[in-house]
GROMACS .gro file of C-alpha atoms in nm:
model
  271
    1UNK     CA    1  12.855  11.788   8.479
    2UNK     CA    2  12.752  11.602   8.767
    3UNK     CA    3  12.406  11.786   9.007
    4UNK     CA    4  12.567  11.705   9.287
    5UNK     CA    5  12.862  11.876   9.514
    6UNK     CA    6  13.031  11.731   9.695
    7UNK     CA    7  13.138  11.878  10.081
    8UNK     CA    8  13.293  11.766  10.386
    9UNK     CA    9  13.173  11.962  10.774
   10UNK     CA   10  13.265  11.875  11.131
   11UNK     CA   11  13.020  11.782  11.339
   12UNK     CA   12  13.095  11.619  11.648
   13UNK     CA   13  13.480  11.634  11.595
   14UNK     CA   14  13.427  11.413  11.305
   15UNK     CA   15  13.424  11.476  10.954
   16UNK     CA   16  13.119  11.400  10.741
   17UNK     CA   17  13.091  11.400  10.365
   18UNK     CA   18  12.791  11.517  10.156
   19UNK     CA   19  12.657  11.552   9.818
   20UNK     CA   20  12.434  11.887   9.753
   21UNK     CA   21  12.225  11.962   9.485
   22UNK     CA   22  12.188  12.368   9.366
   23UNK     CA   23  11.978  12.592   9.597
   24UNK     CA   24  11.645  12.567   9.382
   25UNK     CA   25  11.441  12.525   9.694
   26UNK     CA   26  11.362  12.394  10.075
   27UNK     CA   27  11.592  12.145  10.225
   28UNK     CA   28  11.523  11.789  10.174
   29UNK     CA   29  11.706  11.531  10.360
   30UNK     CA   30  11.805  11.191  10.243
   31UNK     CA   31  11.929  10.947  10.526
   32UNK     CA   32  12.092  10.595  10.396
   33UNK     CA   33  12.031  10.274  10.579
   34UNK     CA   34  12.309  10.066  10.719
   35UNK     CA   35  12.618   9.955  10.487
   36UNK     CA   36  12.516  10.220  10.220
   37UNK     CA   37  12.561  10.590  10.146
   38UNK     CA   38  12.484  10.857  10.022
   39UNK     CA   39  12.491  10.801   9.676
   40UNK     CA   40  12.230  10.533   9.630
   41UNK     CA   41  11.940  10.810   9.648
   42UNK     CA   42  12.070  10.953   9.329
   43UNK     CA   43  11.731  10.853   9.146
   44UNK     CA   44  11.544  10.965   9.452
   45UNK     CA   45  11.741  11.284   9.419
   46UNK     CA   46  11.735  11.350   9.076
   47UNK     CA   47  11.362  11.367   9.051
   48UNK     CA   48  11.363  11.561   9.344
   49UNK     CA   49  11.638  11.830   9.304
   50UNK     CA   50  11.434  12.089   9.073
   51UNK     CA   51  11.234  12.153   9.375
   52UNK     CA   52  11.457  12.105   9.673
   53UNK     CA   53  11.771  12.114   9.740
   54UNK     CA   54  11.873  11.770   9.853
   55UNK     CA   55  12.115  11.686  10.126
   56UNK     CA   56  12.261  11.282  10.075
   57UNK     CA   57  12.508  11.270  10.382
   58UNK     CA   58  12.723  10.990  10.450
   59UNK     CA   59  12.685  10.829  10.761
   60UNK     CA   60  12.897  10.813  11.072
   61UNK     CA   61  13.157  10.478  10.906
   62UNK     CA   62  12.976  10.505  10.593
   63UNK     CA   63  13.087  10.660  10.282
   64UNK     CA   64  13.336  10.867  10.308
   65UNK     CA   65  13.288  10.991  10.647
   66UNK     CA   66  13.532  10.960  10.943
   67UNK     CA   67  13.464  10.637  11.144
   68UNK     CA   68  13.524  10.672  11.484
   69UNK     CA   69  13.578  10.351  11.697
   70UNK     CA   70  13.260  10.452  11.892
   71UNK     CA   71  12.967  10.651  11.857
   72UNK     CA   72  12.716  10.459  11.701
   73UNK     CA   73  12.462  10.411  11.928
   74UNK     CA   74  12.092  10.566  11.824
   75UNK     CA   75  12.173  10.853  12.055
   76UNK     CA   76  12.438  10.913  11.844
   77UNK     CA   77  12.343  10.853  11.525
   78UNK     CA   78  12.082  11.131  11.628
   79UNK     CA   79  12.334  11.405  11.758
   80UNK     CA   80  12.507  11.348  11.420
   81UNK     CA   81  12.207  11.411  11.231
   82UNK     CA   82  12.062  11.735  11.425
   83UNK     CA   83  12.432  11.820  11.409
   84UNK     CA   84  12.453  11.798  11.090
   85UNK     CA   85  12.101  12.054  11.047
   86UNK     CA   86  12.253  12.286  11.256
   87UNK     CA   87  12.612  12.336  11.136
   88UNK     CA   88  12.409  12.316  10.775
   89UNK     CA   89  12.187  12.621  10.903
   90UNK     CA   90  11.883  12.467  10.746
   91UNK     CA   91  11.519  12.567  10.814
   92UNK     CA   92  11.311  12.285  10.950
   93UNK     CA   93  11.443  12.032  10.629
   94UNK     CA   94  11.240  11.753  10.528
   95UNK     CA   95  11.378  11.440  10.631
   96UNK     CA   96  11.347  11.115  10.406
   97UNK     CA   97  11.517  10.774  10.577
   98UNK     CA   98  11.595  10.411  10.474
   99UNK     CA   99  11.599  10.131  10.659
  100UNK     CA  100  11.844  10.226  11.022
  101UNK     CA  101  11.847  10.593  10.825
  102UNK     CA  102  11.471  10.583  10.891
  103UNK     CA  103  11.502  10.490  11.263
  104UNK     CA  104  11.712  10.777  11.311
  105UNK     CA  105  11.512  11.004  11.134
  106UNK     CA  106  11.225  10.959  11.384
  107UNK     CA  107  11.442  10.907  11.703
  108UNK     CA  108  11.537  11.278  11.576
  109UNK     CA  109  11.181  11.428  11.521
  110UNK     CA  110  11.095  11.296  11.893
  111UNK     CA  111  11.402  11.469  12.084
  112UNK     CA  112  11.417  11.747  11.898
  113UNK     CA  113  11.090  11.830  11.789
  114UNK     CA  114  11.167  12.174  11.618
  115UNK     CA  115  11.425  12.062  11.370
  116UNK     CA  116  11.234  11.910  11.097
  117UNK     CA  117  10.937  11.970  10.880
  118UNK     CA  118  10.770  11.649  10.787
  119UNK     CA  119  10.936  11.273  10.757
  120UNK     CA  120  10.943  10.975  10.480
  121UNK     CA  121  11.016  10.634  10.647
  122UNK     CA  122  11.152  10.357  10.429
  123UNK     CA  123  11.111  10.007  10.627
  124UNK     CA  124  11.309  10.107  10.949
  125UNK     CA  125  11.414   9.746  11.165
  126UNK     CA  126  11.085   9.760  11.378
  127UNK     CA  127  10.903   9.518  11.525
  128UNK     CA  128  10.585   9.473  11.684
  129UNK     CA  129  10.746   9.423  11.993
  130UNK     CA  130  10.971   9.643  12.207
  131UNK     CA  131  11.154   9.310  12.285
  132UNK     CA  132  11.425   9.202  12.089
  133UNK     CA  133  11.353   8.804  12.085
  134UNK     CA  134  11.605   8.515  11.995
  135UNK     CA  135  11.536   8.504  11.634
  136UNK     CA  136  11.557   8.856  11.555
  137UNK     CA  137  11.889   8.872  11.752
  138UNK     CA  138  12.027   8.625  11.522
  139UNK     CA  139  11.908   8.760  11.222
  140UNK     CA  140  12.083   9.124  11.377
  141UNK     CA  141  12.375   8.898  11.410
  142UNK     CA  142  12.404   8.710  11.076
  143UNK     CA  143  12.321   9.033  10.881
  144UNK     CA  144  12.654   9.234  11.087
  145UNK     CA  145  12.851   8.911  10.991
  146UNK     CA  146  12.775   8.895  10.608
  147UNK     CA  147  12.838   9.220  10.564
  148UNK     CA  148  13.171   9.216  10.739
  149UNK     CA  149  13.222   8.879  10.459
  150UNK     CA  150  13.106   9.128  10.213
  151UNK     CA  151  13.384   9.415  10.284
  152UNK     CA  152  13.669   9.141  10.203
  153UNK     CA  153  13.482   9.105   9.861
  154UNK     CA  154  13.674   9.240   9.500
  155UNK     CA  155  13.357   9.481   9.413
  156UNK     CA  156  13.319   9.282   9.078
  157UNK     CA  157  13.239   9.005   9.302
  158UNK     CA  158  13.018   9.219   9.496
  159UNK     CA  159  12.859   9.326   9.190
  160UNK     CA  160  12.798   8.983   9.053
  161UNK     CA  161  12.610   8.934   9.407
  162UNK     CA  162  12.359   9.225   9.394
  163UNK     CA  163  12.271   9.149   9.006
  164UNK     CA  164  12.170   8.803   9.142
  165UNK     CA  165  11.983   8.911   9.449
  166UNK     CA  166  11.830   9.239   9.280
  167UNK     CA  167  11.766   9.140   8.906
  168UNK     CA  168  11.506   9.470   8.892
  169UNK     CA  169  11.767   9.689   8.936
  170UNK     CA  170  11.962   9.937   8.750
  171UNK     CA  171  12.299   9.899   8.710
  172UNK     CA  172  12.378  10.193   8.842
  173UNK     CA  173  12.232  10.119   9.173
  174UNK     CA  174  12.376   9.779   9.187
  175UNK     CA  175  12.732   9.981   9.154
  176UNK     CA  176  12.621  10.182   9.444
  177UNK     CA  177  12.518   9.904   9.666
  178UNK     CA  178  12.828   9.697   9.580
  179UNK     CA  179  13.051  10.004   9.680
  180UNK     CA  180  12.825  10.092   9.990
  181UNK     CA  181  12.934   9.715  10.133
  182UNK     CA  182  13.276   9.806  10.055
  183UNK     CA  183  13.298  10.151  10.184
  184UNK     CA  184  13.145  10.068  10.561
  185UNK     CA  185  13.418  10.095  10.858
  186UNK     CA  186  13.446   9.773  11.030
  187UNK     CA  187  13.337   9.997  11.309
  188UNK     CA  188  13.020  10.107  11.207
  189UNK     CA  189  12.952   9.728  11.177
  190UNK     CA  190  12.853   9.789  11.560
  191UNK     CA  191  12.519  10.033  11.490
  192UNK     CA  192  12.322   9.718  11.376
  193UNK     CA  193  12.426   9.553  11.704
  194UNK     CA  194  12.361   9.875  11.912
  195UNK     CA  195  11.975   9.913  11.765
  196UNK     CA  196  11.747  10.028  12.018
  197UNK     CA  197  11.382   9.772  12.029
  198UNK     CA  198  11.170  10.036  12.152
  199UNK     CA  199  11.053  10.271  11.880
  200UNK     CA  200  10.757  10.318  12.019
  201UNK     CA  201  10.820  10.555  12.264
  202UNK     CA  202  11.006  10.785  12.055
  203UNK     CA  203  10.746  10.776  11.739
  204UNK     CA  204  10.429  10.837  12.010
  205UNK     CA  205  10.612  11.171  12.074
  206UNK     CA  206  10.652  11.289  11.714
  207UNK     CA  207  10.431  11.568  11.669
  208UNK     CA  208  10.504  11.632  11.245
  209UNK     CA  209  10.350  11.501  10.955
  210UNK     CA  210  10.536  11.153  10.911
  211UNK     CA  211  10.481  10.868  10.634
  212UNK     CA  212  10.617  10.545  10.663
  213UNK     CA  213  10.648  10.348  10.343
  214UNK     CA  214  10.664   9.929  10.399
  215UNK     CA  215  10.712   9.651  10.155
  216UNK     CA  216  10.613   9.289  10.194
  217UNK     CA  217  10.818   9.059  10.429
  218UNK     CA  218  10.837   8.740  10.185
  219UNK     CA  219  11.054   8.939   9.972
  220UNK     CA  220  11.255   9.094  10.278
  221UNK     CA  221  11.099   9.382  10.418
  222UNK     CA  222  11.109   9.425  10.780
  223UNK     CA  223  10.775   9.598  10.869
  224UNK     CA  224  10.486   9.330  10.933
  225UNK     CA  225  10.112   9.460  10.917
  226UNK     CA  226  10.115   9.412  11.307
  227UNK     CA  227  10.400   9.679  11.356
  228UNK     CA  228  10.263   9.946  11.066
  229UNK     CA  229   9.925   9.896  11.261
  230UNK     CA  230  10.102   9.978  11.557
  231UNK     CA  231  10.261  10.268  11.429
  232UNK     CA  232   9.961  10.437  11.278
  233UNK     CA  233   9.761  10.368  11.638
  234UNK     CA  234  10.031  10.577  11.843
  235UNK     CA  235  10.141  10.805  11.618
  236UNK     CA  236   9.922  11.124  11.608
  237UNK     CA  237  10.050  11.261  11.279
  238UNK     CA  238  10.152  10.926  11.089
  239UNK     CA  239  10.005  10.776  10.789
  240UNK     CA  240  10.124  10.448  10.637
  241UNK     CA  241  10.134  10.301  10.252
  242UNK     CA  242  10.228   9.965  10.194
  243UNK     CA  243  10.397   9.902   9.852
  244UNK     CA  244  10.343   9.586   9.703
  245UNK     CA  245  10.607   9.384   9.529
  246UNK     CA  246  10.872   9.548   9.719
  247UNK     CA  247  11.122   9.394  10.001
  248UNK     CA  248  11.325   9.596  10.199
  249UNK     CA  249  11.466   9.863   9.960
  250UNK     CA  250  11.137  10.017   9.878
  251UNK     CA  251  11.294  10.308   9.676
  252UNK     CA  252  11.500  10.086   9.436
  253UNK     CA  253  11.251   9.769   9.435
  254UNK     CA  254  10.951   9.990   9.267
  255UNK     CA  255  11.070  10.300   9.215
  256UNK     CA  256  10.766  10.454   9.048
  257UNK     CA  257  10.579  10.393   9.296
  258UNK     CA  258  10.807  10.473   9.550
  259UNK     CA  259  10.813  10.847   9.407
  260UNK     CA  260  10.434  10.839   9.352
  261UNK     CA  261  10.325  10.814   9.720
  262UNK     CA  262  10.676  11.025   9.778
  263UNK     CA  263  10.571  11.332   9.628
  264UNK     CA  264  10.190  11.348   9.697
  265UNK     CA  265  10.289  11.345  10.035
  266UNK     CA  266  10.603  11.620  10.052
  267UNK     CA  267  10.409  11.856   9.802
  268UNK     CA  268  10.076  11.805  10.078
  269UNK     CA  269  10.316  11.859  10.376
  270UNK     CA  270  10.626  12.016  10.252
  271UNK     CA  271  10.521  12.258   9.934
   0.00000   0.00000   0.00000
């Protein structure tokens, strides 16, 4: 029998699946990156769940959520997740993010700077500048269009692709990433195009305990040293760990010690 429930809520007139474990403890939440859901944190969540109670939504297009043909702007990707907390009724959860998941995750903690506990950041798309320059808008650009290529994919085709591009990983989680390209609204496509360059403002006002986790950018993280220097100058309350070996999926790349550095710091900050 599976750990997980699975639920649909309204928030924001739209409907938005998630996957609960049992009420063993505190609320953690677990926010997927772009073209993914909620799903891929089941190892995450499975080491986690005898001590929380773990919340993997599905994002806004994602998943099995509703995709509206707007509303996916980082203002709104923020009202869905303090939405979310509040229809939820959950006490000041931890928050864990990947990738655009992580850049909500701290918009969130600076505009609403009751609603959460602590934060995990996984590699959000920052960069050391608040300007978005001509390369990286290309990159934004080439990375909306292959994974628009990638929906039209059979998912054994899909699959074939991640073994080649993630030989480390399980197959379990190359099933979930093959399904995650599959499963995104062409729609939600838009939130990479919509991303906001200035994350600096908003992560100089969070006020919480907040780790953010980077990999290396030869193998395709996004965080340089410049930016996770910059982050740890301006915010107050932020620590950083760089994980060698690891590109831009930190949790599935080196998983062990991924969780390591994971639970030192929620069982510090969120016991």
């Amino acid at each position: 029998m599976s750990s997980f429930l699975a639920h649909d809520i309204q928030v924001n007139n739209q409907k938005f699946h998630y996957q609960v474990t049992a009420p063993t403890g505190p609320p953690l939440i677990l926010v997927h990156g772009y073209s993914s859901f909620g799903s891929s944190w089941y190892p995450t969540a499975n080491l986690l769940k005898d001590k929380y109670q773990v919340y993997l939504p599905d994002s806004r297009g994602h998943g099995y959520s509703d995709a509206s043909e707007t509303g996916y702007s980082p203002v709104d990707r923020v009202s869905d997740l303090a939405g979310l907390i509040y229809e939820l009724n959950l006490n000041k959860p931890c928050i864990i993010g990947h990738s655009l998941g992580a850049d909500t995750a701290a918009r969130l903690a600076s505009e609403f700077p009751g609603l959460a506990t602590c934060l995990v950041l996984i590699d959000p798309p920052w960069l050391e500048s608040n300007d978005l320059n001509s390369h990286w808008a290309e990159q934004l650009d080439k990375y909306r269009l292959e994974s628009q290529r990638r929906m039209t994919l059979p998912l054994n085709k899909l699959i074939q692709l991640g073994q080649k591009e993630h030989p480390s990983w399980t197959v379990e989680e190359i099933h979930t990433w093959a399904l995650g390209k599959k499963l995104i609204n062409p729609h939600a496509l838009l939130s990479i195009d919509l991303l906001d360059p200035d994350w600096q403002s908003p992560v100089s006002q969070i006020g919480i305990p907040t780790l953010l986790m980077t990999g290396d950018q030869n193998q395709g993280g996004l965080i340089s040293p410049e930016a996770a220097a910059l982050f740890d100058s301006i915010c107050p309350a932020g620590q950083v760990f760089r994980i060698s070996n690891a590109g831009h999926s930190i949790q599935m790349d080196q998983f062990q010690q991924f969780i390591k550095y994971l639970t030192q710091f929620i069982q510090e900050f969120y016991p």
